[in-house]
mmCIF file with all atom_site columns, N, CA and C in Angstrom:
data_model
loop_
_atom_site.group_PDB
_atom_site.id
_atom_site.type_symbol
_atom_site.label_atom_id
_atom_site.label_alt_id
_atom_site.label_comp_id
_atom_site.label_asym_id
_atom_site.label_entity_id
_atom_site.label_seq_id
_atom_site.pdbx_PDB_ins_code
_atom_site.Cartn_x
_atom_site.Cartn_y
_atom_site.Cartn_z
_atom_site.occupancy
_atom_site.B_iso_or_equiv
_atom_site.pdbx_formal_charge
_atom_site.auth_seq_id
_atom_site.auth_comp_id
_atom_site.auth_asym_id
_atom_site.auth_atom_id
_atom_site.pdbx_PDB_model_num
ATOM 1   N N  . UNK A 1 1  ? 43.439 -52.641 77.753 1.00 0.00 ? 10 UNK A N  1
ATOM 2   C CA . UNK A 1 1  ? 44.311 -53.744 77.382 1.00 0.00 ? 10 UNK A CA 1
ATOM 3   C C  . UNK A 1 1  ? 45.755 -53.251 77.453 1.00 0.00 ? 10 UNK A C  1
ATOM 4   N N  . UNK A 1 2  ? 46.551 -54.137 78.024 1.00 0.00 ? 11 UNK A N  1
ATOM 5   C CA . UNK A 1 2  ? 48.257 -53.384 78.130 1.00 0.00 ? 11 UNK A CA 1
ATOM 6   C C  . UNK A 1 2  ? 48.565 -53.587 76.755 1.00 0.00 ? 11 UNK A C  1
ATOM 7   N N  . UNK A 1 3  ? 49.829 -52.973 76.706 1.00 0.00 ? 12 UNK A N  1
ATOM 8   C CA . UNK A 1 3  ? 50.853 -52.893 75.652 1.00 0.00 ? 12 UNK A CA 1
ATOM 9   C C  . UNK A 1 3  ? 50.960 -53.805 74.892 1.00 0.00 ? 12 UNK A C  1
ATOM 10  N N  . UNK A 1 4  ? 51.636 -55.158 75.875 1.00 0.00 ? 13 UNK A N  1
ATOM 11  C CA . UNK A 1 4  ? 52.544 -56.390 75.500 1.00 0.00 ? 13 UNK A CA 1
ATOM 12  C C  . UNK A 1 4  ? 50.757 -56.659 74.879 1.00 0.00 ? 13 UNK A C  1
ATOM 13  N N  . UNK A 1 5  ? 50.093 -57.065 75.679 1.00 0.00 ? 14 UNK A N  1
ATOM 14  C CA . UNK A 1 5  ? 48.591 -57.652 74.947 1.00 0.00 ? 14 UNK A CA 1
ATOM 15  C C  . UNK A 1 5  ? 48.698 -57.484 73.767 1.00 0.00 ? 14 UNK A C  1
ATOM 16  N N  . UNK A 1 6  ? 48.613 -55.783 73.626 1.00 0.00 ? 15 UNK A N  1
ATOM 17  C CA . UNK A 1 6  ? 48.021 -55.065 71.571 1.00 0.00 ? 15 UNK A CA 1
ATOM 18  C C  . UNK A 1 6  ? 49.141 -55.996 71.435 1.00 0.00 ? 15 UNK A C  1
ATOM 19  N N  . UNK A 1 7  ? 50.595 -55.963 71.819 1.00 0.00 ? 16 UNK A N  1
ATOM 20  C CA . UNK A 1 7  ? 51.713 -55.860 70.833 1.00 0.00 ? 16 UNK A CA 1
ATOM 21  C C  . UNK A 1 7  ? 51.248 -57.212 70.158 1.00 0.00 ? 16 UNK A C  1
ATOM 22  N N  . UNK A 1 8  ? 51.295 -58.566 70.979 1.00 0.00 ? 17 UNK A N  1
ATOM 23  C CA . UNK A 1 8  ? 50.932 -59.996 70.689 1.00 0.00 ? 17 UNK A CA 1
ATOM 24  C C  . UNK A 1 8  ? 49.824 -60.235 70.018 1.00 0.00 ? 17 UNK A C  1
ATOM 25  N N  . UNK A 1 9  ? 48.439 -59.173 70.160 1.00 0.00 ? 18 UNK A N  1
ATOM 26  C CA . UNK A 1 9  ? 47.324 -59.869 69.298 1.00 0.00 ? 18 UNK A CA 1
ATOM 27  C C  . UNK A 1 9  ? 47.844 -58.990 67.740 1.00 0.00 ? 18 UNK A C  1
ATOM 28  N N  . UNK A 1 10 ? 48.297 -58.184 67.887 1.00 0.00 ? 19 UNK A N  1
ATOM 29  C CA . UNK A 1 10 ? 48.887 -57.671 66.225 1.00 0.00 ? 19 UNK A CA 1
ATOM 30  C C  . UNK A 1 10 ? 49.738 -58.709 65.776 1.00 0.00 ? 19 UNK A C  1
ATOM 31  N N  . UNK A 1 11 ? 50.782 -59.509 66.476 1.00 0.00 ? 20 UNK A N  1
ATOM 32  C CA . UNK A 1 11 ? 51.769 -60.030 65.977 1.00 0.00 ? 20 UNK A CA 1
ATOM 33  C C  . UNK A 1 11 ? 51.111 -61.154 65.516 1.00 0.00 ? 20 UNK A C  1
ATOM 34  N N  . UNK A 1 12 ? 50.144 -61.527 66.074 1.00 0.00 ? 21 UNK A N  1
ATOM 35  C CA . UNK A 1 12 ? 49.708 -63.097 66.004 1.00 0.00 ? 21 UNK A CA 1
ATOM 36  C C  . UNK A 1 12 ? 48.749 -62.860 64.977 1.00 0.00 ? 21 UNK A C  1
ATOM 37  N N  . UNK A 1 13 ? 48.168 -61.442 64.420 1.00 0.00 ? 22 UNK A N  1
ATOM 38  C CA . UNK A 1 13 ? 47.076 -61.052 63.171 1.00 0.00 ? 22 UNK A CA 1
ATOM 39  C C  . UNK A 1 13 ? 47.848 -60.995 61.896 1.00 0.00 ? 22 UNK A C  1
ATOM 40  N N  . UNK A 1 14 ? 48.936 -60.557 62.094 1.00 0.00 ? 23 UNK A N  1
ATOM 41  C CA . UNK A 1 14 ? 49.807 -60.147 61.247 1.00 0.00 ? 23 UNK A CA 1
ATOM 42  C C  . UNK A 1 14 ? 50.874 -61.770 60.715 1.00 0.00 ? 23 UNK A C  1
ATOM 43  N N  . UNK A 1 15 ? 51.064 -63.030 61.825 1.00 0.00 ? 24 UNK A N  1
ATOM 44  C CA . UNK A 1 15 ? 51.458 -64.010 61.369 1.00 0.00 ? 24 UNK A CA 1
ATOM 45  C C  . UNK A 1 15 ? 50.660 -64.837 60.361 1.00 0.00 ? 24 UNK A C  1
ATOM 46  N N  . UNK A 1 16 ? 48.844 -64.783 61.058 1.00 0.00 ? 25 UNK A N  1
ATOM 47  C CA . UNK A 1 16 ? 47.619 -65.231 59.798 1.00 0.00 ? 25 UNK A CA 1
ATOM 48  C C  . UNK A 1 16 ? 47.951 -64.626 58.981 1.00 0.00 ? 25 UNK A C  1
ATOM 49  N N  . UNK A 1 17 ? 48.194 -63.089 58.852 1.00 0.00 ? 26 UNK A N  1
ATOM 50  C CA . UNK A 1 17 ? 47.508 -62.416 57.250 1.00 0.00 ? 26 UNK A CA 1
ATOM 51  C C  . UNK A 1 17 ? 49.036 -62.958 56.535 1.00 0.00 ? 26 UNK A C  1
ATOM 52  N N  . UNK A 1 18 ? 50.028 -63.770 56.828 1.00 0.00 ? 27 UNK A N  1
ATOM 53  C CA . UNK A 1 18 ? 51.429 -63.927 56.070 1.00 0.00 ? 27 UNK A CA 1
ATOM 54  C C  . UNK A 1 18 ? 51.049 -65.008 55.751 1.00 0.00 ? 27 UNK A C  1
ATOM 55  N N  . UNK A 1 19 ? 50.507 -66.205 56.548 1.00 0.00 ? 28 UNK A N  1
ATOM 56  C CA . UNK A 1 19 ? 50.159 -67.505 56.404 1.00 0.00 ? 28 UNK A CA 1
ATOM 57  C C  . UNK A 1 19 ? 49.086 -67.419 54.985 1.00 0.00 ? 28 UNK A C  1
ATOM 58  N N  . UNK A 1 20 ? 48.012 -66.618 55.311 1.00 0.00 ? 29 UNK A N  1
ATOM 59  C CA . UNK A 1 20 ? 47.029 -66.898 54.422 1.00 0.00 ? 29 UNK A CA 1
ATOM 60  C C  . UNK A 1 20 ? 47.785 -66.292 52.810 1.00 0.00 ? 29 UNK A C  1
ATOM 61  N N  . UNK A 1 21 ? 48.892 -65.221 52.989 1.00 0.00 ? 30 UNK A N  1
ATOM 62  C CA . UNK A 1 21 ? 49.428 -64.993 51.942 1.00 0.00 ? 30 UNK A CA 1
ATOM 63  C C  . UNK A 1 21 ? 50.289 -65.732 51.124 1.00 0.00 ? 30 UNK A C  1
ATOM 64  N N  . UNK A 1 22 ? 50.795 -66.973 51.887 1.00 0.00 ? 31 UNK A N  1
ATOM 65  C CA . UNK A 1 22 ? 51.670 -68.140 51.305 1.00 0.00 ? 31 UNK A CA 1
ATOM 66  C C  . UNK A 1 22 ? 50.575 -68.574 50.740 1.00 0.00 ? 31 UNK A C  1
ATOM 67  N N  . UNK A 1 23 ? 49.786 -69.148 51.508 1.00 0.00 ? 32 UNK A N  1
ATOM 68  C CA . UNK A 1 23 ? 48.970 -70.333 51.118 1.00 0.00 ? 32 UNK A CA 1
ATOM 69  C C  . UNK A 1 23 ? 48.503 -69.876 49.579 1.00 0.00 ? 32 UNK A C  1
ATOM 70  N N  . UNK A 1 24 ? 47.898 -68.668 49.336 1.00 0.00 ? 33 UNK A N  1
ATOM 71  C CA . UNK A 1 24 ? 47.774 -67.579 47.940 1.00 0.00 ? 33 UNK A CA 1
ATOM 72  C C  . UNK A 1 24 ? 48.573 -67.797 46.952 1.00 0.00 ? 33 UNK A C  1
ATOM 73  N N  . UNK A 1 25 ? 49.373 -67.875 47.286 1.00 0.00 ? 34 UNK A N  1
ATOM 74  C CA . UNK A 1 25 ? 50.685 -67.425 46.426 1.00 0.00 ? 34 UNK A CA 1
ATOM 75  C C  . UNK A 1 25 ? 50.938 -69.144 45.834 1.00 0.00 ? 34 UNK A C  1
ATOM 76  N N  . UNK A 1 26 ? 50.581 -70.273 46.534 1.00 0.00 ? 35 UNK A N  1
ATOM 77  C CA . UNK A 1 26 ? 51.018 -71.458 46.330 1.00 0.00 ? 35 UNK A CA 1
ATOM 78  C C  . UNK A 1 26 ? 49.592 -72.051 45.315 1.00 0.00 ? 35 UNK A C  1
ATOM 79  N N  . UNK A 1 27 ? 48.925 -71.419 46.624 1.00 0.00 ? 36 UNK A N  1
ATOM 80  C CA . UNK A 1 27 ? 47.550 -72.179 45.229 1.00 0.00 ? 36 UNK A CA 1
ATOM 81  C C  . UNK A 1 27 ? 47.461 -71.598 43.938 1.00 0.00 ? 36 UNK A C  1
ATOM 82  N N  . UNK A 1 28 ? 47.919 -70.371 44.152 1.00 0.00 ? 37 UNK A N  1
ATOM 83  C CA . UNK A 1 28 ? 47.531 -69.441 43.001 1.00 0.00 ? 37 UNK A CA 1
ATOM 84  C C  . UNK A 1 28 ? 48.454 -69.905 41.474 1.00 0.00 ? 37 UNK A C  1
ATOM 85  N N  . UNK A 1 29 ? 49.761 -70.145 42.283 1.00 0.00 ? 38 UNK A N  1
ATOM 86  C CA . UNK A 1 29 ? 50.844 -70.522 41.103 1.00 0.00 ? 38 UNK A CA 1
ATOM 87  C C  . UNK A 1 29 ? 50.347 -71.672 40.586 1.00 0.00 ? 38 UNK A C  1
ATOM 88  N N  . UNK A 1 30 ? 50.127 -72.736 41.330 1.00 0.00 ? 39 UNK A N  1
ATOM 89  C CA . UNK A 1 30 ? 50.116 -73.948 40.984 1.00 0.00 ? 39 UNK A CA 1
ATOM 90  C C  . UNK A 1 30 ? 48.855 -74.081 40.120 1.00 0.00 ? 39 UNK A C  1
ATOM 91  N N  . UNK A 1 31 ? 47.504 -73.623 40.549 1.00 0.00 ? 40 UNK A N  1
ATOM 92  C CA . UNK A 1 31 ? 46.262 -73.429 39.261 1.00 0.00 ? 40 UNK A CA 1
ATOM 93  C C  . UNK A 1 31 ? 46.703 -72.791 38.069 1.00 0.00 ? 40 UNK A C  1
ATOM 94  N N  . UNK A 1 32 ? 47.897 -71.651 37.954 1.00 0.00 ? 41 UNK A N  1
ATOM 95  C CA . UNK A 1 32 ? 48.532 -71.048 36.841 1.00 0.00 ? 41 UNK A CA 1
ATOM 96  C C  . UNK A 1 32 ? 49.223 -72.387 36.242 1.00 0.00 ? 41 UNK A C  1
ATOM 97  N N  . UNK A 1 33 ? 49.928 -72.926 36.668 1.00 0.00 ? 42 UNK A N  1
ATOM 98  C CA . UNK A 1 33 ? 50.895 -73.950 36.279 1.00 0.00 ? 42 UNK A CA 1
ATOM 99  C C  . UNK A 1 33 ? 49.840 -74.634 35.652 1.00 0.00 ? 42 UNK A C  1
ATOM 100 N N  . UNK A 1 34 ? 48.900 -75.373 35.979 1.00 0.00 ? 43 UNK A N  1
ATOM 101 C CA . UNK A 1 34 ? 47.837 -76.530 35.586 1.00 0.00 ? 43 UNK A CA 1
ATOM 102 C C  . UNK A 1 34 ? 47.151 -75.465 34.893 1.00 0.00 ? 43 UNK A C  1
ATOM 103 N N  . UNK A 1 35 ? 47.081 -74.455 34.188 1.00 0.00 ? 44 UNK A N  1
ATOM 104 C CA . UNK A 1 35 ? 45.931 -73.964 33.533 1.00 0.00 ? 44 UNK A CA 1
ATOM 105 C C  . UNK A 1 35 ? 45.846 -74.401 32.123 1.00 0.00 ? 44 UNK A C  1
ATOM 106 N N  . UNK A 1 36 ? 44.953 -74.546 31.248 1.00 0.00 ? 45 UNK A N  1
ATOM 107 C CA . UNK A 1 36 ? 45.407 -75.241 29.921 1.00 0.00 ? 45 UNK A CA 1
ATOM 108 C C  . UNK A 1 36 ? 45.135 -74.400 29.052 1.00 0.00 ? 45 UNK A C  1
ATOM 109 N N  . UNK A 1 37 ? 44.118 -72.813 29.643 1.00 0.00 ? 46 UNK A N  1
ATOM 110 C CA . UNK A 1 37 ? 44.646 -71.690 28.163 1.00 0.00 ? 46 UNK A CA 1
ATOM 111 C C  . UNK A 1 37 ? 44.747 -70.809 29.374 1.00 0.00 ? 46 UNK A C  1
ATOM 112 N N  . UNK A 1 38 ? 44.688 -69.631 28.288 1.00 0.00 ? 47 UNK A N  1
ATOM 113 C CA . UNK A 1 38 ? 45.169 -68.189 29.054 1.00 0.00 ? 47 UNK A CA 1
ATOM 114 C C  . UNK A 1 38 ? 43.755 -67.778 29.854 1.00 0.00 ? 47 UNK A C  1
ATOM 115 N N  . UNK A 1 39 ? 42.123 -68.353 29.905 1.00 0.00 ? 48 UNK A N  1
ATOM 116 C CA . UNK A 1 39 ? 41.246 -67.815 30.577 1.00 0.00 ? 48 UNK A CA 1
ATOM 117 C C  . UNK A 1 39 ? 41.449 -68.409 32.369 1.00 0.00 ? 48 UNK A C  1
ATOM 118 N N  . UNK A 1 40 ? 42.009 -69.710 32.161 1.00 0.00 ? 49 UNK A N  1
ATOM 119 C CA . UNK A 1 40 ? 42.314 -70.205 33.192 1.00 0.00 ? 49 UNK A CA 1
ATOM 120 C C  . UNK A 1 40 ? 43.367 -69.913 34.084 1.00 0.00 ? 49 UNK A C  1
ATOM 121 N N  . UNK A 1 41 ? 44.298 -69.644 33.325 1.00 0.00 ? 50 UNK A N  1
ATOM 122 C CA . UNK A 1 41 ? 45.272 -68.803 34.033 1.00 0.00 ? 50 UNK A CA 1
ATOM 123 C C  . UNK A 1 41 ? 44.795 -67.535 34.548 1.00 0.00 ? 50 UNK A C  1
ATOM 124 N N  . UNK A 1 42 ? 44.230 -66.773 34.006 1.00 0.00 ? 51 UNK A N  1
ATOM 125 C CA . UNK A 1 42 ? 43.649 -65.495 34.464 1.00 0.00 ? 51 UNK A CA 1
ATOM 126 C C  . UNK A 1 42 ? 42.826 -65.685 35.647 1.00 0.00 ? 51 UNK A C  1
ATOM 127 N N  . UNK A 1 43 ? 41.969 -66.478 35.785 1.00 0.00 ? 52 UNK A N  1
ATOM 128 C CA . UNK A 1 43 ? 40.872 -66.908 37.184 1.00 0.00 ? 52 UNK A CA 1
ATOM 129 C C  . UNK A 1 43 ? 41.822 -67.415 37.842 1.00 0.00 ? 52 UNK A C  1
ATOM 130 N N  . UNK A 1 44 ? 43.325 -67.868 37.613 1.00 0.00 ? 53 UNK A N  1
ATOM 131 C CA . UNK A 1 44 ? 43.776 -69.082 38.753 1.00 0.00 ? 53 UNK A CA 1
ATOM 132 C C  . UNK A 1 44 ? 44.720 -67.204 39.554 1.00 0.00 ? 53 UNK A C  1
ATOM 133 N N  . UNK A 1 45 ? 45.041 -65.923 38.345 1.00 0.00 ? 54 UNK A N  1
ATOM 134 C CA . UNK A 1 45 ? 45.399 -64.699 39.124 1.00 0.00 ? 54 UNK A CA 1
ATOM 135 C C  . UNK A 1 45 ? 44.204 -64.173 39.601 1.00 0.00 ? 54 UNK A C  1
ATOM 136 N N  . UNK A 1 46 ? 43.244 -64.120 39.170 1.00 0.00 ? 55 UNK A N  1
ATOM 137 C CA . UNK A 1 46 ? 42.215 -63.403 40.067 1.00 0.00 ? 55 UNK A CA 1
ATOM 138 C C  . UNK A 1 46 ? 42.160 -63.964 41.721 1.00 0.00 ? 55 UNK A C  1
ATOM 139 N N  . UNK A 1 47 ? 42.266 -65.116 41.414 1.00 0.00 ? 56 UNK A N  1
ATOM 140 C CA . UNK A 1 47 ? 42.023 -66.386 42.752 1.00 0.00 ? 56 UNK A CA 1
ATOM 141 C C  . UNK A 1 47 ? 42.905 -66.093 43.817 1.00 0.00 ? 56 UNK A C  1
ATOM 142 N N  . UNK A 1 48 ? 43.963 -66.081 43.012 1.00 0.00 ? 57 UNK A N  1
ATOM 143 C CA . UNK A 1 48 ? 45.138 -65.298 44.419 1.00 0.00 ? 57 UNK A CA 1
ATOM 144 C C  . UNK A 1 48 ? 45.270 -64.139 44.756 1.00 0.00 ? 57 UNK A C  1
ATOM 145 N N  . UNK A 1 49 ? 44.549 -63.300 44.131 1.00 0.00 ? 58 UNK A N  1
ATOM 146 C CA . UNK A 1 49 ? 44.017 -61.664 44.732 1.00 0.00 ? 58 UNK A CA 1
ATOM 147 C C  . UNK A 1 49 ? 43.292 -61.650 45.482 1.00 0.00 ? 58 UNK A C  1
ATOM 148 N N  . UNK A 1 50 ? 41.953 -62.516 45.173 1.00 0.00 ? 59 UNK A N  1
ATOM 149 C CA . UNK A 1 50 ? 41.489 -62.747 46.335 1.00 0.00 ? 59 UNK A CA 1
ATOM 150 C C  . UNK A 1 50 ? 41.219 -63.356 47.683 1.00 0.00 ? 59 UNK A C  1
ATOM 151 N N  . UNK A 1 51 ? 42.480 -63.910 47.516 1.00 0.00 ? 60 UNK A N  1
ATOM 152 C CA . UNK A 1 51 ? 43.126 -64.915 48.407 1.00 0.00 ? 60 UNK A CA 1
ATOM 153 C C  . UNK A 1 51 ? 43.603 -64.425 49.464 1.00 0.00 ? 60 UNK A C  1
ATOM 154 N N  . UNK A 1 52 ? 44.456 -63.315 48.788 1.00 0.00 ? 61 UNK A N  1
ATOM 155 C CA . UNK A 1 52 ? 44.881 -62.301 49.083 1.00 0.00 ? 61 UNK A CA 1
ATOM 156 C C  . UNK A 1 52 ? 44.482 -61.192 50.322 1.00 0.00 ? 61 UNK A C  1
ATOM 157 N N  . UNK A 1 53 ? 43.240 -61.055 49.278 1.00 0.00 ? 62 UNK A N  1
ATOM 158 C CA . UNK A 1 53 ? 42.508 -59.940 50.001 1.00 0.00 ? 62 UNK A CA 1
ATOM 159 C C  . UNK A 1 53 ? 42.123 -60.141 51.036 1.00 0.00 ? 62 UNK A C  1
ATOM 160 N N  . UNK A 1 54 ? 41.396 -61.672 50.870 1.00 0.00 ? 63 UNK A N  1
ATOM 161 C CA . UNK A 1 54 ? 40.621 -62.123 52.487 1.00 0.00 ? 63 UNK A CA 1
ATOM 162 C C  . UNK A 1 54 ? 41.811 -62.132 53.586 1.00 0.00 ? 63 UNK A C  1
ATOM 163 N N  . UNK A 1 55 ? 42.871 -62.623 53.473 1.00 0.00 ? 64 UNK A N  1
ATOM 164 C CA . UNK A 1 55 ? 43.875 -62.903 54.319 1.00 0.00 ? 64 UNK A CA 1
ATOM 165 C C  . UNK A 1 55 ? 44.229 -61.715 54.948 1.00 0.00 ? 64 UNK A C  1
ATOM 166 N N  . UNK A 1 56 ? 43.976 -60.551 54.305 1.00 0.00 ? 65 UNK A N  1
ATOM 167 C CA . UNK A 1 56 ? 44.182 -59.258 54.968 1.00 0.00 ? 65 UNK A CA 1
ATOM 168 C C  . UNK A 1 56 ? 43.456 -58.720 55.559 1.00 0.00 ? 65 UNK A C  1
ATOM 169 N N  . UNK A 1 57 ? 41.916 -58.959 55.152 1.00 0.00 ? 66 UNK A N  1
ATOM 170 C CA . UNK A 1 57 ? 40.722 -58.856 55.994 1.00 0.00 ? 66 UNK A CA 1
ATOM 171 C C  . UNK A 1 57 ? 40.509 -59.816 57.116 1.00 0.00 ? 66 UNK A C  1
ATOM 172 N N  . UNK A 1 58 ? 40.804 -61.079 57.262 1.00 0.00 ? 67 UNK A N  1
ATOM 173 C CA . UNK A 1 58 ? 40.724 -61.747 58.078 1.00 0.00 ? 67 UNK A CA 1
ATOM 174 C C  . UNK A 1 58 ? 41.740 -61.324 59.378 1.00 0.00 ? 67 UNK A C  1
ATOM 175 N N  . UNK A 1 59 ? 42.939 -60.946 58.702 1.00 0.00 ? 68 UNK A N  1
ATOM 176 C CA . UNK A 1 59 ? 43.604 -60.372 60.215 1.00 0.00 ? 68 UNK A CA 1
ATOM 177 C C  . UNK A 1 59 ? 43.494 -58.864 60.638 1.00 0.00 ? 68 UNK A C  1
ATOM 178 N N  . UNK A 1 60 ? 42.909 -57.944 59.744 1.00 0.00 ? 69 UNK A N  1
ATOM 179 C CA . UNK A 1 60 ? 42.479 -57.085 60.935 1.00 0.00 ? 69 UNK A CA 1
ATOM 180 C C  . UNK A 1 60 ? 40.842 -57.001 61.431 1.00 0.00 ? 69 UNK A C  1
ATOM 181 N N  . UNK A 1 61 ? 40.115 -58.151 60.966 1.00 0.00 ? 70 UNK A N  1
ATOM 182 C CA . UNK A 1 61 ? 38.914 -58.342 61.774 1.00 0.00 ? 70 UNK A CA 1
ATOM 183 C C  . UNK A 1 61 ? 39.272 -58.969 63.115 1.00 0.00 ? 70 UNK A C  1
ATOM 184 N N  . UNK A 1 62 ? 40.359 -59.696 63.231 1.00 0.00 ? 71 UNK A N  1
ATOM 185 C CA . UNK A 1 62 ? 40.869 -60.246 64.260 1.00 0.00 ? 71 UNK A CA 1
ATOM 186 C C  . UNK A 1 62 ? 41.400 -59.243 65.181 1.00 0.00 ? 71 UNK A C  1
ATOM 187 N N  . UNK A 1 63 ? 42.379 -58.254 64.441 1.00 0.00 ? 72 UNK A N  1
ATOM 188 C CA . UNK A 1 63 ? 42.838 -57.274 65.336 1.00 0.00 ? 72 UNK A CA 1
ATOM 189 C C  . UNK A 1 63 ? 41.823 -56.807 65.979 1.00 0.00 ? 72 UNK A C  1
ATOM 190 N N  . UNK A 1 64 ? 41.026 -56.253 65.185 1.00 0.00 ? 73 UNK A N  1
ATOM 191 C CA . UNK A 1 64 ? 39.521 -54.945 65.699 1.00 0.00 ? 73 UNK A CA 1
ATOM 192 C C  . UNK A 1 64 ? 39.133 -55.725 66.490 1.00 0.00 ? 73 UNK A C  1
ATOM 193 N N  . UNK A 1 65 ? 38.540 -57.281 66.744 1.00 0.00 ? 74 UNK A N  1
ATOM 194 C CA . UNK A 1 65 ? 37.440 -57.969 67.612 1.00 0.00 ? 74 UNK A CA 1
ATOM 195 C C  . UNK A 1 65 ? 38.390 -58.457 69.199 1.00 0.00 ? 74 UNK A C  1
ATOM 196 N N  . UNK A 1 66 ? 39.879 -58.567 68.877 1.00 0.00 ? 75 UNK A N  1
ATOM 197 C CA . UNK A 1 66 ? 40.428 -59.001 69.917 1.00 0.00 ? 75 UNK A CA 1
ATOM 198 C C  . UNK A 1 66 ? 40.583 -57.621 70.848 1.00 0.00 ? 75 UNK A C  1
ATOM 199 N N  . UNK A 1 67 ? 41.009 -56.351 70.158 1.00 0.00 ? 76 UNK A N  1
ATOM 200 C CA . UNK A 1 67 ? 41.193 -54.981 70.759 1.00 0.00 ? 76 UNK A CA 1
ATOM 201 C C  . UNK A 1 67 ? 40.060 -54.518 71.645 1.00 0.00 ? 76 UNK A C  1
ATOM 202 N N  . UNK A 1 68 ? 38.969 -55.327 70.662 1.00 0.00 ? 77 UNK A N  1
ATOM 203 C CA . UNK A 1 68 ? 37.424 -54.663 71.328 1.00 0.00 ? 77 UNK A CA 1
ATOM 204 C C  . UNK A 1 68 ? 37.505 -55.216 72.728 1.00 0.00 ? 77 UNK A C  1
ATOM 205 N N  . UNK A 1 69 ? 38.214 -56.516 73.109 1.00 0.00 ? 78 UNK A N  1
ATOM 206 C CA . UNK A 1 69 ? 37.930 -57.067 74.282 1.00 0.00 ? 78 UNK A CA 1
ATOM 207 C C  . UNK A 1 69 ? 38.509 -56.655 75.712 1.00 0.00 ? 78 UNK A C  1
#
């Protein structure tokens, strides 16, 4: 695979894993905002960790499977 290729399928893995990190960060606040005690608030931070997490896994499964090609 050339250069420019890696360079673009990283850039374009790396634009998901930012996207999926907004989207985190928005749901996550806003279930904090609407929470009505402190257990709910706590699941609405767990929620965006793992929101989180996938979004970071999701773009370098993308990297690894597009590289493989």
């Amino acid at each position: 695979m050339s250069g420019i290729k890696n360079g673009f399928v990283s850039f374009t893995a790396s634009v998901q894993e930012g996207f999926g990190n907004v989207k985190a960060f928005f749901v996550g606040n806003t279930k904090k905002l609407m929470a009505k005690n402190e257990k709910e608030s706590s699941e609405a931070d767990l929620q965006t960790a793992k929101m989180q997490v996938d979004a970071t896994n999701a773009a370098e499964d993308t990297k690894k499977r597009l590289a493989n090609k």
